[in-house]
Amino acid sequence: MDFHGRIRLPEGYESGHYELGILSDDGSVLSVGTEDNQTIVLSQDRNTPTRFSCSENAAIYFDEDTDLTFNLKYVQGPRYHISVILLWRKVEGPNDARVG
């Protein structure tokens, strides 16, 4: 599967740094940026049972004007586990994201 979309802060969310995470099995790769320039922020590109991974880079700063595009590539392997959930959480600063 190849998901494309936009990431913006919902109304009422506080500006700040946000860490991205994904709960998935098998292959998933998340890229975030602008239409012309995206960076891989999370790569779990292998057959695995369902597991949680956090962004590999520093947290991303979001405010009311931030409008980023994303691409989430997902490959379903064996049929025993099926999961792909994109998550985010606010962290204190750019280097407070858990790596891995």
C-alpha positions as CSV (number, residue, x, y, z in Angstrom):
1,M,0.0,0.0,0.0
2,D,1.2,3.5,-0.7
3,F,-0.5,6.2,1.4
4,H,-0.1,9.9,0.6
5,G,-1.5,12.7,2.7
6,R,-0.9,15.9,4.7
7,I,0.0,16.4,8.3
8,R,-1.3,19.5,10.1
9,L,-2.0,20.3,13.7
10,P,-5.7,19.9,14.5
11,E,-7.5,22.9,15.8
12,G,-6.8,23.3,19.5
13,Y,-3.4,21.5,19.5
14,E,-0.5,23.3,21.0
15,S,2.4,24.4,18.8
16,G,5.7,22.5,19.5
17,H,7.8,19.6,18.7
18,Y,6.1,16.3,17.8
19,E,7.5,12.8,17.6
20,L,6.1,10.5,15.0
21,G,5.7,6.8,15.5
22,I,4.2,3.8,13.8
23,L,2.7,0.5,15.0
24,S,3.0,-2.0,12.2
25,D,4.0,-5.4,11.1
26,D,6.1,-6.2,8.2
27,G,7.4,-3.4,6.0
28,S,6.6,0.2,6.6
29,V,8.5,3.4,5.6
30,L,7.3,6.9,6.5
31,S,8.6,10.0,4.7
32,V,7.6,13.6,5.6
33,G,8.4,17.0,4.1
34,T,7.2,19.1,1.2
35,E,5.9,18.0,-2.1
36,D,9.4,18.2,-3.6
37,N,11.6,17.2,-0.7
38,Q,10.7,14.4,1.7
39,T,12.9,12.8,4.3
40,I,12.5,9.3,5.7
41,V,11.7,9.7,9.4
42,L,10.8,6.1,10.2
43,S,11.8,2.8,8.5
44,Q,10.7,-0.6,9.7
45,D,11.3,-2.2,6.3
46,R,11.4,-5.9,7.1
47,N,9.1,-8.8,8.0
48,T,8.3,-8.6,11.7
49,P,5.4,-9.2,14.0
50,T,3.5,-6.1,15.1
51,R,5.9,-3.7,16.8
52,F,6.1,0.0,17.6
53,S,8.9,2.2,16.2
54,C,9.6,5.9,16.8
55,S,11.0,8.5,14.4
56,E,14.7,8.1,13.6
57,N,15.3,11.9,13.3
58,A,14.7,14.7,15.7
59,A,11.1,15.7,16.5
60,I,9.3,17.9,13.9
61,Y,8.2,21.4,14.9
62,F,4.5,22.1,14.2
63,D,2.5,25.3,14.5
64,E,-0.8,26.5,13.0
65,D,1.0,27.2,9.7
66,T,2.8,23.9,9.3
67,D,1.5,21.9,6.4
68,L,3.6,18.9,5.5
69,T,3.1,16.0,3.1
70,F,3.7,12.4,4.0
71,N,4.2,9.1,2.2
72,L,3.6,5.9,4.1
73,K,4.6,2.7,2.2
74,Y,3.4,-0.5,3.8
75,V,3.9,-4.1,2.7
76,Q,1.8,-6.9,4.2
77,G,3.8,-10.1,4.7
78,P,2.4,-13.3,6.2
79,R,-1.2,-13.1,7.1
80,Y,-0.7,-13.7,10.8
81,H,-0.3,-10.1,11.8
82,I,-2.0,-7.1,10.1
83,S,-1.3,-3.6,11.5
84,V,-0.4,-0.1,10.3
85,I,-1.2,2.8,12.7
86,L,0.5,6.2,12.5
87,L,0.9,8.0,15.8
88,W,2.3,11.2,17.1
89,R,3.0,12.8,20.5
90,K,4.2,16.2,21.7
91,V,7.7,16.3,23.2
92,E,9.6,19.0,25.0
93,G,12.2,19.8,22.3
94,P,13.7,18.8,19.0
95,N,16.1,16.2,20.5
96,D,13.6,14.6,23.0
97,A,12.3,12.1,20.5
98,R,13.1,8.5,21.3
99,V,15.3,7.0,18.5
100,G,14.5,3.6,17.1
